[in-house]
mmCIF file of C-alpha atoms in Angstrom:
data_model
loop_
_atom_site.group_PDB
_atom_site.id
_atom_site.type_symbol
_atom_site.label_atom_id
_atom_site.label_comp_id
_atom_site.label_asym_id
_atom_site.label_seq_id
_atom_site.Cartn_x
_atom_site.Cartn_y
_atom_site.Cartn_z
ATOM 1 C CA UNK T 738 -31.870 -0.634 -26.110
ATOM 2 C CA UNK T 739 -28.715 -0.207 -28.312
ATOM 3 C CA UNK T 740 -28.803 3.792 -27.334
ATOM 4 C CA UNK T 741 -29.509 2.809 -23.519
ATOM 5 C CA UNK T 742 -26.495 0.703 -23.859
ATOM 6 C CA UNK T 743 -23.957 2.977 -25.571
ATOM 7 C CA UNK T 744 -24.980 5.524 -22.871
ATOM 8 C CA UNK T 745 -24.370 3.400 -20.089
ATOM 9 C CA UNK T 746 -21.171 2.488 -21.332
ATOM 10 C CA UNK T 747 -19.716 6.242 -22.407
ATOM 11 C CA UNK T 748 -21.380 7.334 -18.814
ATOM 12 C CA UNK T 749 -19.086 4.644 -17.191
ATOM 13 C CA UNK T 750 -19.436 4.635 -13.470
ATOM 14 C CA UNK T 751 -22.292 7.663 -13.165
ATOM 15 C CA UNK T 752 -24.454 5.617 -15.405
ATOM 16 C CA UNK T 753 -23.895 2.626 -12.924
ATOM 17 C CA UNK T 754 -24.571 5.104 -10.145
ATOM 18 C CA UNK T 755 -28.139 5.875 -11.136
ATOM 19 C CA UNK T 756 -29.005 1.858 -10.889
ATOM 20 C CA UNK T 757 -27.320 1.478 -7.522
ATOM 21 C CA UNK T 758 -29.131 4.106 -4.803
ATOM 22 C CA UNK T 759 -26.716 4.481 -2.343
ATOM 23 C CA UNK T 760 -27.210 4.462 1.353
ATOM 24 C CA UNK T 761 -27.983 7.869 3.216
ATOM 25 C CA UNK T 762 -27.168 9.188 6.739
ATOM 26 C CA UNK T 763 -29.772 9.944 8.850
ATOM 27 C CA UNK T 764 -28.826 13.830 8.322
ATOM 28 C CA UNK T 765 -28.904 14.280 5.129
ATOM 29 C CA UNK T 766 -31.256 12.087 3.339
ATOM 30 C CA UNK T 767 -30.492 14.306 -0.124
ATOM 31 C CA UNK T 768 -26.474 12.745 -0.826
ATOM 32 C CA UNK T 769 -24.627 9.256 -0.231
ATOM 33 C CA UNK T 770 -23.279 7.724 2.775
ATOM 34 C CA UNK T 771 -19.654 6.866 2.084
ATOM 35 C CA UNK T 772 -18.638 5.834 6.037
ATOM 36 C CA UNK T 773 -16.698 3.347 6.259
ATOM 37 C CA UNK T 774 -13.580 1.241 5.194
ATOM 38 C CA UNK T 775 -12.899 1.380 1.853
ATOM 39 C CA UNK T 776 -9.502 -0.156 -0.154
ATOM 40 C CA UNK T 777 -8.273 -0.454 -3.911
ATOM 41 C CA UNK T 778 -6.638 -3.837 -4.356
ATOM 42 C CA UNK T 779 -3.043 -3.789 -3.358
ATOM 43 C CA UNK T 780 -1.320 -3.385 -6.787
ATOM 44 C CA UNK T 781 -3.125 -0.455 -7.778
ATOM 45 C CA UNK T 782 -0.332 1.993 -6.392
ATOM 46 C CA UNK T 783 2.264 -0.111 -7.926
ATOM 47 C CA UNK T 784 2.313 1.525 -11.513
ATOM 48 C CA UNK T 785 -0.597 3.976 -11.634
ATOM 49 C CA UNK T 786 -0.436 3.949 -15.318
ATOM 50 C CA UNK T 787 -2.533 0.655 -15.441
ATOM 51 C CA UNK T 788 -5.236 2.500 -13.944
ATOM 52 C CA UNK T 789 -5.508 5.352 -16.890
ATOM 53 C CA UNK T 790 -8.953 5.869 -18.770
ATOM 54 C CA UNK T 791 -7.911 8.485 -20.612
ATOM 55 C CA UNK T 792 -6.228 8.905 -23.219
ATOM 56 C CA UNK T 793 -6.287 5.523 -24.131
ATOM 57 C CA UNK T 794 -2.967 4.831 -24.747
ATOM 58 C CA UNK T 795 -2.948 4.265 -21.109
ATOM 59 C CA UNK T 796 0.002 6.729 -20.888
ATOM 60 C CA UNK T 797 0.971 9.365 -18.933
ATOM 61 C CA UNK T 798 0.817 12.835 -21.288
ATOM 62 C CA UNK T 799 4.235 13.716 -19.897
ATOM 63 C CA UNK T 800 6.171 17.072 -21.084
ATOM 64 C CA UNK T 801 9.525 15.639 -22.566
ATOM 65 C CA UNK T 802 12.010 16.987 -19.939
ATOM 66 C CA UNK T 803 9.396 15.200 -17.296
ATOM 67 C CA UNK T 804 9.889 12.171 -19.336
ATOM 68 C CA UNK T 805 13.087 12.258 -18.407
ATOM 69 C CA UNK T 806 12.711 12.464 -14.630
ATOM 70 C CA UNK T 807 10.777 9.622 -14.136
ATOM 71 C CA UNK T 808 12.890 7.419 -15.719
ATOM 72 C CA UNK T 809 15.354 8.489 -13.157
ATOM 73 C CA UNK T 810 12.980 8.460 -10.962
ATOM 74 C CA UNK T 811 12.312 4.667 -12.025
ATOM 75 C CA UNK T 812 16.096 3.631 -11.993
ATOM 76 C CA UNK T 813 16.603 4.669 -8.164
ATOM 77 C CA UNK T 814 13.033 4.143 -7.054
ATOM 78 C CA UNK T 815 14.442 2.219 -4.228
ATOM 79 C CA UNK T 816 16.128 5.266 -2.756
ATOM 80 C CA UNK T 817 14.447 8.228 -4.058
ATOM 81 C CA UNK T 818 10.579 7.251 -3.352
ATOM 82 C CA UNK T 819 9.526 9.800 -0.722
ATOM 83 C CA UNK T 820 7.266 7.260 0.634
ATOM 84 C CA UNK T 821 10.425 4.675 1.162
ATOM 85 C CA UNK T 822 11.776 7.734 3.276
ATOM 86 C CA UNK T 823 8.812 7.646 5.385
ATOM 87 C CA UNK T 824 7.114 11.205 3.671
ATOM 88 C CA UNK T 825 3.322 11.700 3.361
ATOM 89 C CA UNK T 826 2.280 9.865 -0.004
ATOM 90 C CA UNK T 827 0.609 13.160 -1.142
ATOM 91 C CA UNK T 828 -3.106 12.367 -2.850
ATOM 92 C CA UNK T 829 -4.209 10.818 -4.975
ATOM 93 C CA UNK T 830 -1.519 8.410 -4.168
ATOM 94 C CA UNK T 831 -2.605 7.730 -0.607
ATOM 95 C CA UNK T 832 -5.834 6.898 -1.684
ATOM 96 C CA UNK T 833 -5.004 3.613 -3.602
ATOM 97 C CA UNK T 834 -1.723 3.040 -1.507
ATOM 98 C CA UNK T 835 -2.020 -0.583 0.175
ATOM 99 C CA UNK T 836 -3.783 0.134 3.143
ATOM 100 C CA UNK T 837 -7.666 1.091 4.174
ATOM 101 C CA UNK T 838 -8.708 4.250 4.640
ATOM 102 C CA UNK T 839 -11.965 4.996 6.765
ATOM 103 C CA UNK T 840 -14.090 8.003 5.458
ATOM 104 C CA UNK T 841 -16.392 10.221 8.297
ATOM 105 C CA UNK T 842 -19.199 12.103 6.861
ATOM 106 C CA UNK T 843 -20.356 15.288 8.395
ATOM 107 C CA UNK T 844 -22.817 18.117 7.174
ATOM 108 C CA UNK T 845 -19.480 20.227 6.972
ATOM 109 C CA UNK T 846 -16.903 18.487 6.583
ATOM 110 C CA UNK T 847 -15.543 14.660 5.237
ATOM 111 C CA UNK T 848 -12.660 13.279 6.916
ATOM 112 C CA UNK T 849 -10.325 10.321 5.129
ATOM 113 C CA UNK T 850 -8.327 8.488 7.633
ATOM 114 C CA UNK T 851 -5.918 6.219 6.746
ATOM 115 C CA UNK T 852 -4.424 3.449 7.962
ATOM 116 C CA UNK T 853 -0.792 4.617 6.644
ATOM 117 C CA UNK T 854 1.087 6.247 9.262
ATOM 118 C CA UNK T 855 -1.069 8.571 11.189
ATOM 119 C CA UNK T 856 -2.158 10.287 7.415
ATOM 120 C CA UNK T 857 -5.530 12.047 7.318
ATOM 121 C CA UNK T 858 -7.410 14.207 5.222
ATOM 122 C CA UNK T 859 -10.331 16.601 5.866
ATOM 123 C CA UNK T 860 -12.287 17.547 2.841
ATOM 124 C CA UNK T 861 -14.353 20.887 3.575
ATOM 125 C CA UNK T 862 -17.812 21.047 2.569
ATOM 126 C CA UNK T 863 -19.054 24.546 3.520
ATOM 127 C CA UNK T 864 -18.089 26.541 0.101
ATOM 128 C CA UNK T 865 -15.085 27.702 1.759
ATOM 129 C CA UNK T 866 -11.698 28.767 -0.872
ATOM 130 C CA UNK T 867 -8.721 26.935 -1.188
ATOM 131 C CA UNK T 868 -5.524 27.627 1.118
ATOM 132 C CA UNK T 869 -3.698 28.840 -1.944
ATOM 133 C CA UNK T 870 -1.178 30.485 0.157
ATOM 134 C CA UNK T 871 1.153 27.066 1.509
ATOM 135 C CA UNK T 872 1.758 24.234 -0.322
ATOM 136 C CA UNK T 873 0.943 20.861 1.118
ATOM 137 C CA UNK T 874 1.933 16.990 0.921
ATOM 138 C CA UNK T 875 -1.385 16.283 0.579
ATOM 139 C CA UNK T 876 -2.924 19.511 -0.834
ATOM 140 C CA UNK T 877 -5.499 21.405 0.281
ATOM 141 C CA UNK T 878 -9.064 19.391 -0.419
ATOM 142 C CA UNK T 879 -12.916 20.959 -0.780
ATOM 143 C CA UNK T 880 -15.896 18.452 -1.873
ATOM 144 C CA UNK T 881 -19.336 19.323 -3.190
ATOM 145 C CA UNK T 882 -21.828 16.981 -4.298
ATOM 146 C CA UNK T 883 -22.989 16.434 -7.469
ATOM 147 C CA UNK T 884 -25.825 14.142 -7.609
ATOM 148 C CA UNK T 885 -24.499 10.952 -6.065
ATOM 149 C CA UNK T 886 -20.975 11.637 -6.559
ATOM 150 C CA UNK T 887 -18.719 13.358 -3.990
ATOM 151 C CA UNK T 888 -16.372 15.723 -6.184
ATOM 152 C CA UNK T 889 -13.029 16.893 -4.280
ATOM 153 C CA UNK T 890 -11.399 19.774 -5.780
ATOM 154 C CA UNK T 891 -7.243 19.386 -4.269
ATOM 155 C CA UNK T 892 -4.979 22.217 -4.892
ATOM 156 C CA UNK T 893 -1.942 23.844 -2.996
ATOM 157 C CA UNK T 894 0.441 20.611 -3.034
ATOM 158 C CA UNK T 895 4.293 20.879 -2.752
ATOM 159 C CA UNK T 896 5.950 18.727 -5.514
ATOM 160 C CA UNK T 897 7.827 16.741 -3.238
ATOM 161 C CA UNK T 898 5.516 13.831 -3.963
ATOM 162 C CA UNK T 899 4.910 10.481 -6.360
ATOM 163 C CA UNK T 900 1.817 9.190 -7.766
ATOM 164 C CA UNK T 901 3.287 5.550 -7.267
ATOM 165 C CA UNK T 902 5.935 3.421 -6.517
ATOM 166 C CA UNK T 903 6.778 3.338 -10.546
ATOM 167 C CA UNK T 904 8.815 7.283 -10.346
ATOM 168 C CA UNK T 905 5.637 8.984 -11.535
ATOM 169 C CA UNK T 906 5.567 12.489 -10.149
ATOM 170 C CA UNK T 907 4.184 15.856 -10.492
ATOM 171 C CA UNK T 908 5.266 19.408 -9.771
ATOM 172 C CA UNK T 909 3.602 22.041 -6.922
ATOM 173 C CA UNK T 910 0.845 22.890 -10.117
ATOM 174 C CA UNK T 911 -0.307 19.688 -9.500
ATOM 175 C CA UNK T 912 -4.360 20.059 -9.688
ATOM 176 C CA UNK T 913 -6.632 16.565 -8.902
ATOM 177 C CA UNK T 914 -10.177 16.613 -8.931
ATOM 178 C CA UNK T 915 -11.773 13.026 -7.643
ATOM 179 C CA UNK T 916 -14.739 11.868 -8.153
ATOM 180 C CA UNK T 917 -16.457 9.380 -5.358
ATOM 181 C CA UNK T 918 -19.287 7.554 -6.456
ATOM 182 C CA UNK T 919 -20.654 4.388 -4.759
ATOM 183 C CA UNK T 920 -21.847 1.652 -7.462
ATOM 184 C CA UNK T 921 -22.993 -1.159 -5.493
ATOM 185 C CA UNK T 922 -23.464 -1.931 -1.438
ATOM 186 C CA UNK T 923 -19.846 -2.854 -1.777
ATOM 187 C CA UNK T 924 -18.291 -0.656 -4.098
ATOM 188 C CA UNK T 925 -17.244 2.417 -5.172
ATOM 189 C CA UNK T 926 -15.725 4.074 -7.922
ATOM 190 C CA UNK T 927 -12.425 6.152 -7.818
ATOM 191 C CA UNK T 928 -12.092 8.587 -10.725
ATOM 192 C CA UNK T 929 -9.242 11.215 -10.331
ATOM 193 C CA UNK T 930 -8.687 13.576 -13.220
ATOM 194 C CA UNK T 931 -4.876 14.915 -12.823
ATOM 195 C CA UNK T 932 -3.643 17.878 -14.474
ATOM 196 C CA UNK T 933 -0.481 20.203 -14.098
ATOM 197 C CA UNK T 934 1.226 22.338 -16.681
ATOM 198 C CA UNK T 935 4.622 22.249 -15.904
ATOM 199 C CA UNK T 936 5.042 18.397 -16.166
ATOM 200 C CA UNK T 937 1.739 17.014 -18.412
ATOM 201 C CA UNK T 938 1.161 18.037 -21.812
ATOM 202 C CA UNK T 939 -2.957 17.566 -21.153
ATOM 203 C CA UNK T 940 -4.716 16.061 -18.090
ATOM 204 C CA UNK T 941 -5.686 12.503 -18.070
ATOM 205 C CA UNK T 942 -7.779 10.131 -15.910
ATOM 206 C CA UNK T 943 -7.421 7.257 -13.850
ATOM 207 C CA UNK T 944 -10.404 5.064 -12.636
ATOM 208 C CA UNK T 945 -10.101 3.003 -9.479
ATOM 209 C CA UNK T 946 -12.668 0.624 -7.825
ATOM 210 C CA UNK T 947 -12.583 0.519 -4.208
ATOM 211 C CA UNK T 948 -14.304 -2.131 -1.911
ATOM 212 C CA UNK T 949 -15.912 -1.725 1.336
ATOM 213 C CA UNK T 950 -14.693 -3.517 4.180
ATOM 214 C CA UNK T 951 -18.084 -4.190 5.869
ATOM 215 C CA UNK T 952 -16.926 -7.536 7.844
ATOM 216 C CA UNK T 953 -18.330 -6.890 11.789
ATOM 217 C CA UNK T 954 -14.321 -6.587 13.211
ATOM 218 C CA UNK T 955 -13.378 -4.427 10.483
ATOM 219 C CA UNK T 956 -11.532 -1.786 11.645
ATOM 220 C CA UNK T 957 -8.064 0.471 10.752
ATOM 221 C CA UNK T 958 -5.354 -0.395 12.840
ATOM 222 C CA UNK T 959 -1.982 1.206 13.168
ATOM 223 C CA UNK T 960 1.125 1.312 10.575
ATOM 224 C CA UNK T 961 3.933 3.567 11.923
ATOM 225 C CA UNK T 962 6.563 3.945 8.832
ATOM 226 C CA UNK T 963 9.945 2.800 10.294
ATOM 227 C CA UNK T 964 13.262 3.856 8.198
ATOM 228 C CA UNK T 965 14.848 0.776 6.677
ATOM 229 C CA UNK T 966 17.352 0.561 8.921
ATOM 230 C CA UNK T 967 18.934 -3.088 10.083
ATOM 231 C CA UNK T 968 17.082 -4.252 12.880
ATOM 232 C CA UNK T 969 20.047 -7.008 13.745
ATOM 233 C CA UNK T 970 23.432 -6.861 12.081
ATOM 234 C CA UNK T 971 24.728 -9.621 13.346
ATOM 235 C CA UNK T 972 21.682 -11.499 11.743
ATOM 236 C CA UNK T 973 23.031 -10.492 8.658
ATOM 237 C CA UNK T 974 20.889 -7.647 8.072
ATOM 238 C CA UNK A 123 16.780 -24.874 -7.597
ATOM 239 C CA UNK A 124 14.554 -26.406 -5.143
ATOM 240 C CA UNK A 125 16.054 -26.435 -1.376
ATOM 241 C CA UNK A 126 13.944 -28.386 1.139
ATOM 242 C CA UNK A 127 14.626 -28.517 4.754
ATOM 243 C CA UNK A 128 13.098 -30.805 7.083
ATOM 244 C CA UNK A 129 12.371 -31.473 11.108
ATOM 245 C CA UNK A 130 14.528 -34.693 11.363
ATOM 246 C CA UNK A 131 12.685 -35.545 14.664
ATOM 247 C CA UNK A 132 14.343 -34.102 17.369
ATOM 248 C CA UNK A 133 17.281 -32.560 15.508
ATOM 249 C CA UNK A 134 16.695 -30.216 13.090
ATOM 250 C CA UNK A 135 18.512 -30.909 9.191
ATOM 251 C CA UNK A 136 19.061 -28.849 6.514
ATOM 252 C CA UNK A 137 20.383 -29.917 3.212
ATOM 253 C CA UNK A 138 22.061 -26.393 1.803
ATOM 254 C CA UNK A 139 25.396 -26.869 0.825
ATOM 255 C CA UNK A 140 27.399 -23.423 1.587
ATOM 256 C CA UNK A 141 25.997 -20.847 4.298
ATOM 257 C CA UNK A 142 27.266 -17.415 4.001
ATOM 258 C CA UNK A 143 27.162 -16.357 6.933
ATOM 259 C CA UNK A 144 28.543 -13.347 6.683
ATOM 260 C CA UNK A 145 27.051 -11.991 3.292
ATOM 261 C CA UNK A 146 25.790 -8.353 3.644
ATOM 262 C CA UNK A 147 22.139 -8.059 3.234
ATOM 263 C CA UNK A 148 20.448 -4.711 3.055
ATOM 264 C CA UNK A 149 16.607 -4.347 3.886
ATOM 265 C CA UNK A 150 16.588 -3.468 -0.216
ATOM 266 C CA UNK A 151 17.777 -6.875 -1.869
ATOM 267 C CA UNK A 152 15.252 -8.467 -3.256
ATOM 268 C CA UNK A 153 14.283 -12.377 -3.276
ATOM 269 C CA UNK A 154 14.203 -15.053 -6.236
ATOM 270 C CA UNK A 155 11.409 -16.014 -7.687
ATOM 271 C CA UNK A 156 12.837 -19.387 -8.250
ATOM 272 C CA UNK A 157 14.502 -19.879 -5.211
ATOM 273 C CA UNK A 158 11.294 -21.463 -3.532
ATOM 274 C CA UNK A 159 12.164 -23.001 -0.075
ATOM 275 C CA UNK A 160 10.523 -24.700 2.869
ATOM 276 C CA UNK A 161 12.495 -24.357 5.942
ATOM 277 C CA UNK A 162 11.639 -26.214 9.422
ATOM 278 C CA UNK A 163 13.270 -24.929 12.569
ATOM 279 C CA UNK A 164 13.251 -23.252 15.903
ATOM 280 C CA UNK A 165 11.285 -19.708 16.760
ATOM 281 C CA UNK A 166 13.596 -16.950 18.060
ATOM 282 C CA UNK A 167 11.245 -14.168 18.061
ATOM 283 C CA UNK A 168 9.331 -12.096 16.138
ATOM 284 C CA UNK A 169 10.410 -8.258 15.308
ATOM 285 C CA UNK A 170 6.966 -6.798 14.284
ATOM 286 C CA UNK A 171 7.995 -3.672 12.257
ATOM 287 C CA UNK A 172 7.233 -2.004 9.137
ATOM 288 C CA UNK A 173 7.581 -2.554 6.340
ATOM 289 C CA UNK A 174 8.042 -5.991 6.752
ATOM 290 C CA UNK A 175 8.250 -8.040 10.211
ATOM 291 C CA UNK A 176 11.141 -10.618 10.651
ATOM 292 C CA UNK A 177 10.765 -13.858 11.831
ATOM 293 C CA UNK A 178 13.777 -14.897 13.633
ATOM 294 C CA UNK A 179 14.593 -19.186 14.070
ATOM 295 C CA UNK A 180 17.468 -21.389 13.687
ATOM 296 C CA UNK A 181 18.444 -24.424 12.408
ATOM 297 C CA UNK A 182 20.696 -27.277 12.523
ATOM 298 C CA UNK A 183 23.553 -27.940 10.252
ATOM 299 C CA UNK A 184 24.305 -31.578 10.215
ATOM 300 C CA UNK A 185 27.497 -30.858 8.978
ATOM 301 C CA UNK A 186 29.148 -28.925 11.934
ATOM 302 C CA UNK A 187 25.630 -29.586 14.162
ATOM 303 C CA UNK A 188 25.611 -26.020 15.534
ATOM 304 C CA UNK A 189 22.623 -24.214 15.164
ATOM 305 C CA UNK A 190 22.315 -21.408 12.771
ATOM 306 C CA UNK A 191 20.348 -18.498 12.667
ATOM 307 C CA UNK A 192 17.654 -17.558 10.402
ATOM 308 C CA UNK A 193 15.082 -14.703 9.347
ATOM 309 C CA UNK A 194 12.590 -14.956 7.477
ATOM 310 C CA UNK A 195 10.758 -11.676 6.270
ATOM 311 C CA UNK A 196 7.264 -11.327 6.338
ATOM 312 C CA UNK A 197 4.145 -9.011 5.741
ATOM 313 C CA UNK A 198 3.806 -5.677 8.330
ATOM 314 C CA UNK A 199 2.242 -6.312 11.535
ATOM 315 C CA UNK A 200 -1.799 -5.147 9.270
ATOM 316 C CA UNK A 201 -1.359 -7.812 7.268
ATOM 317 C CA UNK A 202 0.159 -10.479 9.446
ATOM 318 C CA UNK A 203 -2.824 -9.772 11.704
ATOM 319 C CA UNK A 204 -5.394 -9.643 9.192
ATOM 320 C CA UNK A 205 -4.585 -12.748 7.813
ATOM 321 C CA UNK A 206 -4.778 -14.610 11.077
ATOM 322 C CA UNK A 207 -1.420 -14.500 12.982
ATOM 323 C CA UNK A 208 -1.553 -13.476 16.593
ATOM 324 C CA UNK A 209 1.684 -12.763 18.652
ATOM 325 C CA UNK A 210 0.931 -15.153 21.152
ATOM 326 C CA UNK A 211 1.059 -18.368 18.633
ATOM 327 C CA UNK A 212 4.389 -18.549 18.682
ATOM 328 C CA UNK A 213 6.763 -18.898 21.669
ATOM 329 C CA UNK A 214 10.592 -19.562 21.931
ATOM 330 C CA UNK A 215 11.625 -23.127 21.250
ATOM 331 C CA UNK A 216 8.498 -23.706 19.096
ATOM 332 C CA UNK A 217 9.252 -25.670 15.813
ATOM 333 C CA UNK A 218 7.584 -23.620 12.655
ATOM 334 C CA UNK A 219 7.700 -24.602 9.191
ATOM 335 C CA UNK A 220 7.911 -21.580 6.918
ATOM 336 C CA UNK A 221 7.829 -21.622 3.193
ATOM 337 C CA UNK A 222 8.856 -18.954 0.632
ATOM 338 C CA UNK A 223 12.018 -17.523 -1.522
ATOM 339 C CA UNK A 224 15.673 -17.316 -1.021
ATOM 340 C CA UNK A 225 17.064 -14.131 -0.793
ATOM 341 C CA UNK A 226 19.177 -13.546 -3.705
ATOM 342 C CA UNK A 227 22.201 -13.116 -2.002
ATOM 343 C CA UNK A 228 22.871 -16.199 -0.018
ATOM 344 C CA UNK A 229 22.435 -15.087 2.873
ATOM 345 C CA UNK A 230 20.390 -16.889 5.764
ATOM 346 C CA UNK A 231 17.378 -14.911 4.983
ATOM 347 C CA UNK A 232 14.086 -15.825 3.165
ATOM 348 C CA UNK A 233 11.007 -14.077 2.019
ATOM 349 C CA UNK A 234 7.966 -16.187 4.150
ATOM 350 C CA UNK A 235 4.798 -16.585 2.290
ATOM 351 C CA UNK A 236 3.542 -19.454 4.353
ATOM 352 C CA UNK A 237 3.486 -20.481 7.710
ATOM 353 C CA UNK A 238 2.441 -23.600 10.052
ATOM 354 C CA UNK A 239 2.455 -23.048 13.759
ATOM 355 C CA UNK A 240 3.211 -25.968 16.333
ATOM 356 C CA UNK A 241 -0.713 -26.821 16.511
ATOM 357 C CA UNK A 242 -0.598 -27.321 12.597
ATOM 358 C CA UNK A 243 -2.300 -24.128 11.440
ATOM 359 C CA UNK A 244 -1.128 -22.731 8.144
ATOM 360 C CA UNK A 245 -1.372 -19.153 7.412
ATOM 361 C CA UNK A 246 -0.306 -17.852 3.891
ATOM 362 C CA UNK A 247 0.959 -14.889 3.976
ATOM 363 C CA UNK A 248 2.033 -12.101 1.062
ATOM 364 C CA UNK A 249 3.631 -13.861 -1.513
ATOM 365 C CA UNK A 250 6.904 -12.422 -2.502
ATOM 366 C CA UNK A 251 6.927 -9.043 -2.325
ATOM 367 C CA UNK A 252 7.269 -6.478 -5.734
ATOM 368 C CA UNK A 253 10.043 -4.378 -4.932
ATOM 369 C CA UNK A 254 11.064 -2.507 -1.548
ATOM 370 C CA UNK A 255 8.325 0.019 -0.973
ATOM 371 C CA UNK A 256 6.912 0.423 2.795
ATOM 372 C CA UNK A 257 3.746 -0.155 1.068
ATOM 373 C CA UNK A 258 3.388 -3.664 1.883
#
């Protein structure tokens, strides 16, 4: 018992994942369903710190002259937030940004859409390389299953994003692998492990849980990111 | 500081001492947390845009009796929607009671967390919001 414990606990979410048997499409009977609309609770993207498994300092393994930047980044957060100047969020950002997402499963191909601002991602499942010859805002993402847990491979990213509205950032080595795995009929967990050598001294881990939005109206509707521009002077805007 | 403002049957009272009505307010001020105010007046209309939707009404002020305009930020259009507003609850001339934060500036603008329609409803809404990001 104490050894099925401890393993259950070091496994964290994969040892959950082998109680829970998640749903299958009818097409492939051998790997998880993850359709539908799935969230992280609205703070998440706030400081993405809070989310960090490892190390367990719960701190970012920053390079010292990256240090720097984000507290810059920090003091004029306000202005300098691509995402407050209406730029794609870049990943894994847009995944735990405050708005649902709604995954498609094919044989060949997953597709992420979100809800923020026409953003959408299409995860390749065929085998097929990386574009490693443009960087992107939101990379450049292939999946592969192991066991029960979808695992995304995203490379190719320009460094023009944040990982959350806090000033953390990365540069265009930016390398995230996530880790899907559904715990519950509800839930899933989101495991990202982010590494890139020219602003983190090692990679570290964040873990975020994601619900399901299985109510029968549940659906993505439409956010269209306007500039912050007055909408009525004379109203004293 | 607690400000209250009340429907005074017909006519519409407020009890806030100085109205700057000309204080600048960018979309990036924030709101005070302990600023908390209920306001009671008139619907204008509703700009439904992101980040944040505006509420515009107006009140009374007993001392000079004119009406005066207010706007009270809410949630994006998602969230208003999701938590059970629909644009055709509120038309012109209806009174709403809406409940929230001061901005921090004085001006006639307020952060709305709550709201009760004509027909008595009350919807809460976001409370106040973090910081400035699109992402609420």
């Amino acid at each position: 018992m104490g050894v099925a414990l401890a393993g259950a606990v070091l496994g964290g979410s994969a040892a959950w994942a082998q109680k829970y048997t998640a749903p299958r499409a009818p097409w492939d009977k051998d790997h998880p369903d993850l359709s539908g609309i799935w969230q992280a609770k609205p703070t998440v993207g706030d400081d993405i710190e809070k989310s960090i498994v490892d190390p367990s300092n719960k701190k970012i393994p920053y390079l010292p002259e990256a240090a720097a930047k984000v507290k810059t980044n920090a003091a004029n957060k306000a202005k300098e937030d691509p995402v407050n100047k209406c730029y794609m969020p870049g990943v894994p950002r847009l995944m735990y940004m405050n708005y649902p997402f709604q995954i498609f499963q094919t044989p060949k191909y997953i597709t992420v859409v979100s809800e923020y601002s026409h953003t959408y991602r299409i995860i390749y499942m065929d085998g097929s390389p990386h574009v490693d010859y443009l960087p992107f805002w939101l990379g450049d993402s292939r999946g592969h299953w192991e066991g029960d847990t979808l695992v995304v491979d995203v490379l190719s990213f320009n460094d023009q994003t944040w990982l959350d509205k806090a000033g953390n950032y990365h540069s265009d080595q930016l390398h995230v692998v996530e880790r899907y795995t559904r715990t519950g009929p509800t839930t899933l967990d989101y495991e990202v492990t982010i590494s890139d050598p020219k602003t983190f001294s090692k990679e570290w881990k964040i873990r975020v849980p994601m619900t399901l939005d299985n109510k029968p109206n549940a659906r993505l509707m439409e956010y269209e990111c306007q500039q912050l521009a007055p909408i009525r002077p004379e109203a004293g805007n | 500081m607690k400000i209250k403002v009340a429907a005074l049957g017909a006519g519409l009272g407020f009890l806030i001492g100085a109205l700057p009505m000309l204080a600048h307010h960018s979309f990036s001020a924030e709101y005070d947390t302990n600023k908390r105010v209920t306001m009671t007046g008139k619907f204008v209309r509703m700009e439904w845009t992101n980040p944040h939707s505006s509420v515009f009404f107006t009140v009374t002020d007993p001392a000079t009796g004119k009406e005066v305009e207010w706007r009270a930020e809410t949630p994006p259009p998602n969230a208003m929607v999701r938590a059970g507003v629909r644009p055709n609850m509120l038309h012109p001339g209806d009174i709403i009671t809406l409940s929230g934060n001061l901005a921090k500036d004085g001006s006639n603008l307020m952060w709305c967390g709550m709201v009760k329609f004509p027909n008595g409803t009350v919807i809460g809404l976001q409370a106040i919001p973090g910081n400035d990001s699109p992402e609420k």
